[in-house]
Amino acid sequence: MTTIISSTSARRGDGQASGAQLTATSQTVDTPDGPFTILAREDGAVLSSGWSDDIGVMLERIRPADRPGETVAGTIAAMDAVRAYYDGDLAAIDLVPVAQFGGPFRTHAWTVLRTIAAGHPVTYTEFAAASGRPSAVRAAASACATNAPALFVPCHRVLRTDGTLGGFAWGLDVKRSLLDREAALS
């Protein structure tokens, strides 16, 4: 199940606490691309993830009003999907629940990102069209740039119109590695 939240109220439509009321669990594992950290809600939905062992970096990926007030180290079920992905099961990340906070276009665009198949990257122009706004290429790129649960919402699968890598919050070496892995296993 994919959870994407767009409300900005203190209690979300799904009954989950937000922002300062929320305690998130963190877990870091080593991957071939470096340390990978997940911040998740109590229900397991991933709030933020990426290739760093710095919890502060993970928190900064979440907009300020929705950042957890506290983080505690623990075990997160979604980390099993990360291990499986790196072991060659590229689909393991597809159904991990995520919680993202943004307006209507971004939340829709994040849902669309989850439909881009591994090994079949698209351009920002194609992503904008798939998101229902073909002329909103910059907005589509912004949705990628503000995507907090990296890997689970695979913004690394979007390239510049000329086919070059473009940007990636976790560095172009990680993006290239992910795309190469997916191309080889697809």
mmCIF file of C-alpha atoms in Angstrom:
data_model
loop_
_atom_site.group_PDB
_atom_site.id
_atom_site.type_symbol
_atom_site.label_atom_id
_atom_site.label_comp_id
_atom_site.label_asym_id
_atom_site.label_seq_id
_atom_site.Cartn_x
_atom_site.Cartn_y
_atom_site.Cartn_z
ATOM 1 C CA MET A 1 0.000 0.000 0.000
ATOM 2 C CA THR A 2 1.258 3.473 -0.827
ATOM 3 C CA THR A 3 0.452 6.261 1.571
ATOM 4 C CA ILE A 4 0.849 9.807 0.341
ATOM 5 C CA ILE A 5 -0.420 12.579 2.545
ATOM 6 C CA SER A 6 -1.087 16.137 1.494
ATOM 7 C CA SER A 7 -2.790 17.597 4.565
ATOM 8 C CA THR A 8 -0.932 20.121 6.706
ATOM 9 C CA SER A 9 -3.100 19.875 9.828
ATOM 10 C CA ALA A 10 -1.838 18.613 13.173
ATOM 11 C CA ARG A 11 -3.779 15.361 12.731
ATOM 12 C CA ARG A 12 -3.710 13.874 9.275
ATOM 13 C CA GLY A 13 -6.606 12.294 7.455
ATOM 14 C CA ASP A 14 -5.168 8.858 8.232
ATOM 15 C CA GLY A 15 -5.185 9.552 11.978
ATOM 16 C CA GLN A 16 -1.397 9.713 12.260
ATOM 17 C CA ALA A 17 0.253 12.411 14.344
ATOM 18 C CA SER A 18 2.480 14.837 12.493
ATOM 19 C CA GLY A 19 5.376 17.160 13.074
ATOM 20 C CA ALA A 20 6.428 17.744 16.658
ATOM 21 C CA GLN A 21 3.850 15.186 17.866
ATOM 22 C CA LEU A 22 5.548 12.406 15.935
ATOM 23 C CA THR A 23 8.363 10.134 17.056
ATOM 24 C CA ALA A 24 10.182 8.544 14.145
ATOM 25 C CA THR A 25 12.309 5.423 14.179
ATOM 26 C CA SER A 26 15.661 5.475 12.387
ATOM 27 C CA GLN A 27 17.782 2.656 11.058
ATOM 28 C CA THR A 28 20.945 2.653 8.947
ATOM 29 C CA VAL A 29 22.484 -0.211 6.964
ATOM 30 C CA ASP A 30 25.523 -0.442 4.725
ATOM 31 C CA THR A 31 24.869 -0.810 0.995
ATOM 32 C CA PRO A 32 27.180 -0.933 -2.028
ATOM 33 C CA ASP A 33 26.301 2.751 -2.519
ATOM 34 C CA GLY A 34 27.147 3.743 1.060
ATOM 35 C CA PRO A 35 25.179 3.923 4.296
ATOM 36 C CA PHE A 36 21.407 4.001 3.759
ATOM 37 C CA THR A 37 19.143 5.460 6.441
ATOM 38 C CA ILE A 38 15.390 5.319 6.847
ATOM 39 C CA LEU A 39 13.204 7.458 9.104
ATOM 40 C CA ALA A 40 9.777 5.884 9.548
ATOM 41 C CA ARG A 41 6.565 6.521 11.438
ATOM 42 C CA GLU A 42 5.320 4.122 14.086
ATOM 43 C CA ASP A 43 3.095 2.426 11.472
ATOM 44 C CA GLY A 44 6.175 1.761 9.291
ATOM 45 C CA ALA A 45 5.491 4.376 6.604
ATOM 46 C CA VAL A 46 8.805 5.820 5.395
ATOM 47 C CA LEU A 47 9.108 9.566 5.967
ATOM 48 C CA SER A 48 12.616 10.029 4.624
ATOM 49 C CA SER A 49 15.428 7.837 3.350
ATOM 50 C CA GLY A 50 18.718 8.153 1.549
ATOM 51 C CA TRP A 51 22.411 7.412 1.307
ATOM 52 C CA SER A 52 23.737 9.015 4.481
ATOM 53 C CA ASP A 53 24.109 7.973 8.092
ATOM 54 C CA ASP A 54 23.321 11.509 9.293
ATOM 55 C CA ILE A 55 19.851 11.667 10.881
ATOM 56 C CA GLY A 56 19.918 15.470 10.556
ATOM 57 C CA VAL A 57 20.204 15.147 6.781
ATOM 58 C CA MET A 58 17.196 12.792 6.748
ATOM 59 C CA LEU A 59 15.165 15.233 8.856
ATOM 60 C CA GLU A 60 16.037 18.145 6.552
ATOM 61 C CA ARG A 61 14.439 16.264 3.629
ATOM 62 C CA ILE A 62 11.053 16.575 5.394
ATOM 63 C CA ARG A 63 9.405 19.989 5.286
ATOM 64 C CA PRO A 64 9.707 21.737 8.682
ATOM 65 C CA ALA A 65 6.042 21.565 9.727
ATOM 66 C CA ASP A 66 6.049 17.791 9.237
ATOM 67 C CA ARG A 67 9.400 16.861 10.792
ATOM 68 C CA PRO A 68 9.203 14.451 13.709
ATOM 69 C CA GLY A 69 9.830 15.989 17.090
ATOM 70 C CA GLU A 70 11.928 13.026 18.162
ATOM 71 C CA THR A 71 13.822 10.155 16.559
ATOM 72 C CA VAL A 72 14.815 6.870 18.160
ATOM 73 C CA ALA A 73 17.024 4.117 16.793
ATOM 74 C CA GLY A 74 15.244 0.878 16.027
ATOM 75 C CA THR A 75 14.350 -1.708 13.450
ATOM 76 C CA ILE A 76 12.260 -0.729 10.422
ATOM 77 C CA ALA A 77 10.491 -3.344 8.280
ATOM 78 C CA ALA A 78 11.215 -1.350 5.098
ATOM 79 C CA MET A 79 14.919 -2.072 5.561
ATOM 80 C CA ASP A 80 14.190 -5.663 4.466
ATOM 81 C CA ALA A 81 13.075 -4.228 1.113
ATOM 82 C CA VAL A 82 16.347 -2.279 0.829
ATOM 83 C CA ARG A 83 18.374 -5.426 1.432
ATOM 84 C CA ALA A 84 16.253 -7.360 -1.093
ATOM 85 C CA TYR A 85 16.659 -4.575 -3.668
ATOM 86 C CA TYR A 86 20.432 -4.695 -3.324
ATOM 87 C CA ASP A 87 20.288 -8.505 -3.518
ATOM 88 C CA GLY A 88 18.637 -8.174 -6.950
ATOM 89 C CA ASP A 89 14.887 -8.043 -6.200
ATOM 90 C CA LEU A 90 14.223 -4.640 -7.756
ATOM 91 C CA ALA A 91 10.470 -4.886 -7.080
ATOM 92 C CA ALA A 92 11.018 -5.242 -3.328
ATOM 93 C CA ILE A 93 10.775 -1.470 -2.860
ATOM 94 C CA ASP A 94 7.542 -1.045 -4.817
ATOM 95 C CA LEU A 95 4.966 -1.609 -2.083
ATOM 96 C CA VAL A 96 6.763 -0.107 0.912
ATOM 97 C CA PRO A 97 4.395 2.449 2.447
ATOM 98 C CA VAL A 98 5.583 6.055 2.411
ATOM 99 C CA ALA A 99 4.267 9.274 3.946
ATOM 100 C CA GLN A 100 4.911 12.444 1.965
ATOM 101 C CA PHE A 101 3.644 15.949 2.501
ATOM 102 C CA GLY A 102 2.908 18.364 -0.309
ATOM 103 C CA GLY A 103 0.269 19.948 -2.487
ATOM 104 C CA PRO A 104 -1.903 18.181 -5.054
ATOM 105 C CA PHE A 105 0.541 18.223 -7.980
ATOM 106 C CA ARG A 106 3.512 16.992 -5.954
ATOM 107 C CA THR A 107 1.601 14.218 -4.237
ATOM 108 C CA HIS A 108 0.271 13.062 -7.610
ATOM 109 C CA ALA A 109 3.737 13.310 -9.167
ATOM 110 C CA TRP A 110 5.201 11.214 -6.335
ATOM 111 C CA THR A 111 2.561 8.556 -7.017
ATOM 112 C CA VAL A 112 3.514 8.618 -10.704
ATOM 113 C CA LEU A 113 7.203 8.180 -9.808
ATOM 114 C CA ARG A 114 6.301 4.847 -8.226
ATOM 115 C CA THR A 115 4.982 3.626 -11.597
ATOM 116 C CA ILE A 116 8.281 4.122 -13.454
ATOM 117 C CA ALA A 117 9.644 0.635 -14.010
ATOM 118 C CA ALA A 118 13.167 -0.287 -12.967
ATOM 119 C CA GLY A 119 15.454 -0.328 -15.987
ATOM 120 C CA HIS A 120 13.193 2.037 -17.939
ATOM 121 C CA PRO A 121 14.041 5.595 -16.872
ATOM 122 C CA VAL A 122 12.058 8.516 -18.281
ATOM 123 C CA THR A 123 12.929 12.138 -18.978
ATOM 124 C CA TYR A 124 11.627 15.051 -16.925
ATOM 125 C CA THR A 125 9.446 15.945 -19.937
ATOM 126 C CA GLU A 126 7.960 12.439 -20.018
ATOM 127 C CA PHE A 127 7.499 12.503 -16.249
ATOM 128 C CA ALA A 128 5.658 15.850 -16.439
ATOM 129 C CA ALA A 129 3.354 14.444 -19.139
ATOM 130 C CA ALA A 130 2.708 11.274 -17.131
ATOM 131 C CA SER A 131 1.875 13.503 -14.158
ATOM 132 C CA GLY A 132 -0.841 15.191 -16.216
ATOM 133 C CA ARG A 133 0.918 18.498 -16.853
ATOM 134 C CA PRO A 134 3.139 18.171 -19.946
ATOM 135 C CA SER A 135 4.254 21.818 -19.807
ATOM 136 C CA ALA A 136 5.168 21.628 -16.099
ATOM 137 C CA VAL A 137 8.657 20.208 -16.538
ATOM 138 C CA ARG A 138 10.125 22.429 -13.798
ATOM 139 C CA ALA A 139 7.343 21.441 -11.391
ATOM 140 C CA ALA A 140 8.028 17.790 -12.179
ATOM 141 C CA ALA A 141 11.737 18.322 -11.507
ATOM 142 C CA SER A 142 10.841 20.052 -8.234
ATOM 143 C CA ALA A 143 8.759 17.033 -7.204
ATOM 144 C CA CYS A 144 11.859 14.898 -7.718
ATOM 145 C CA ALA A 145 14.047 17.335 -5.787
ATOM 146 C CA THR A 146 11.686 17.378 -2.792
ATOM 147 C CA ASN A 147 11.111 13.626 -2.697
ATOM 148 C CA ALA A 148 12.051 12.580 0.845
ATOM 149 C CA PRO A 149 11.666 8.752 0.746
ATOM 150 C CA ALA A 150 14.363 8.138 -1.873
ATOM 151 C CA LEU A 151 14.608 4.669 -3.401
ATOM 152 C CA PHE A 152 11.000 3.807 -2.412
ATOM 153 C CA VAL A 153 9.748 6.704 -4.552
ATOM 154 C CA PRO A 154 12.347 6.252 -7.300
ATOM 155 C CA CYS A 155 13.158 9.775 -8.446
ATOM 156 C CA HIS A 156 16.530 8.416 -9.601
ATOM 157 C CA ARG A 157 14.656 6.997 -12.622
ATOM 158 C CA VAL A 158 14.111 10.467 -14.101
ATOM 159 C CA LEU A 159 16.717 11.930 -16.470
ATOM 160 C CA ARG A 160 17.263 15.187 -18.291
ATOM 161 C CA THR A 161 15.600 15.520 -21.675
ATOM 162 C CA ASP A 162 18.962 14.946 -23.377
ATOM 163 C CA GLY A 163 19.358 11.646 -21.508
ATOM 164 C CA THR A 164 22.034 12.847 -19.078
ATOM 165 C CA LEU A 165 21.663 12.149 -15.379
ATOM 166 C CA GLY A 166 20.616 15.590 -14.162
ATOM 167 C CA GLY A 167 20.624 16.083 -10.405
ATOM 168 C CA PHE A 168 20.140 13.764 -7.455
ATOM 169 C CA ALA A 169 20.125 14.700 -3.783
ATOM 170 C CA TRP A 170 22.408 11.770 -2.947
ATOM 171 C CA GLY A 171 24.965 12.448 -5.683
ATOM 172 C CA LEU A 172 25.332 11.465 -9.302
ATOM 173 C CA ASP A 173 27.550 8.471 -8.463
ATOM 174 C CA VAL A 174 24.693 6.925 -6.464
ATOM 175 C CA LYS A 175 22.158 7.739 -9.188
ATOM 176 C CA ARG A 176 24.400 6.187 -11.861
ATOM 177 C CA SER A 177 24.941 3.088 -9.704
ATOM 178 C CA LEU A 178 21.189 2.631 -9.130
ATOM 179 C CA LEU A 179 20.378 3.047 -12.830
ATOM 180 C CA ASP A 180 23.198 0.694 -13.870
ATOM 181 C CA ARG A 181 22.038 -1.938 -11.355
ATOM 182 C CA GLU A 182 18.450 -1.674 -12.575
ATOM 183 C CA ALA A 183 19.446 -1.817 -16.265
ATOM 184 C CA ALA A 184 21.531 -4.943 -15.648
ATOM 185 C CA LEU A 185 18.768 -6.751 -13.744
ATOM 186 C CA SER A 186 15.727 -5.696 -15.791
#
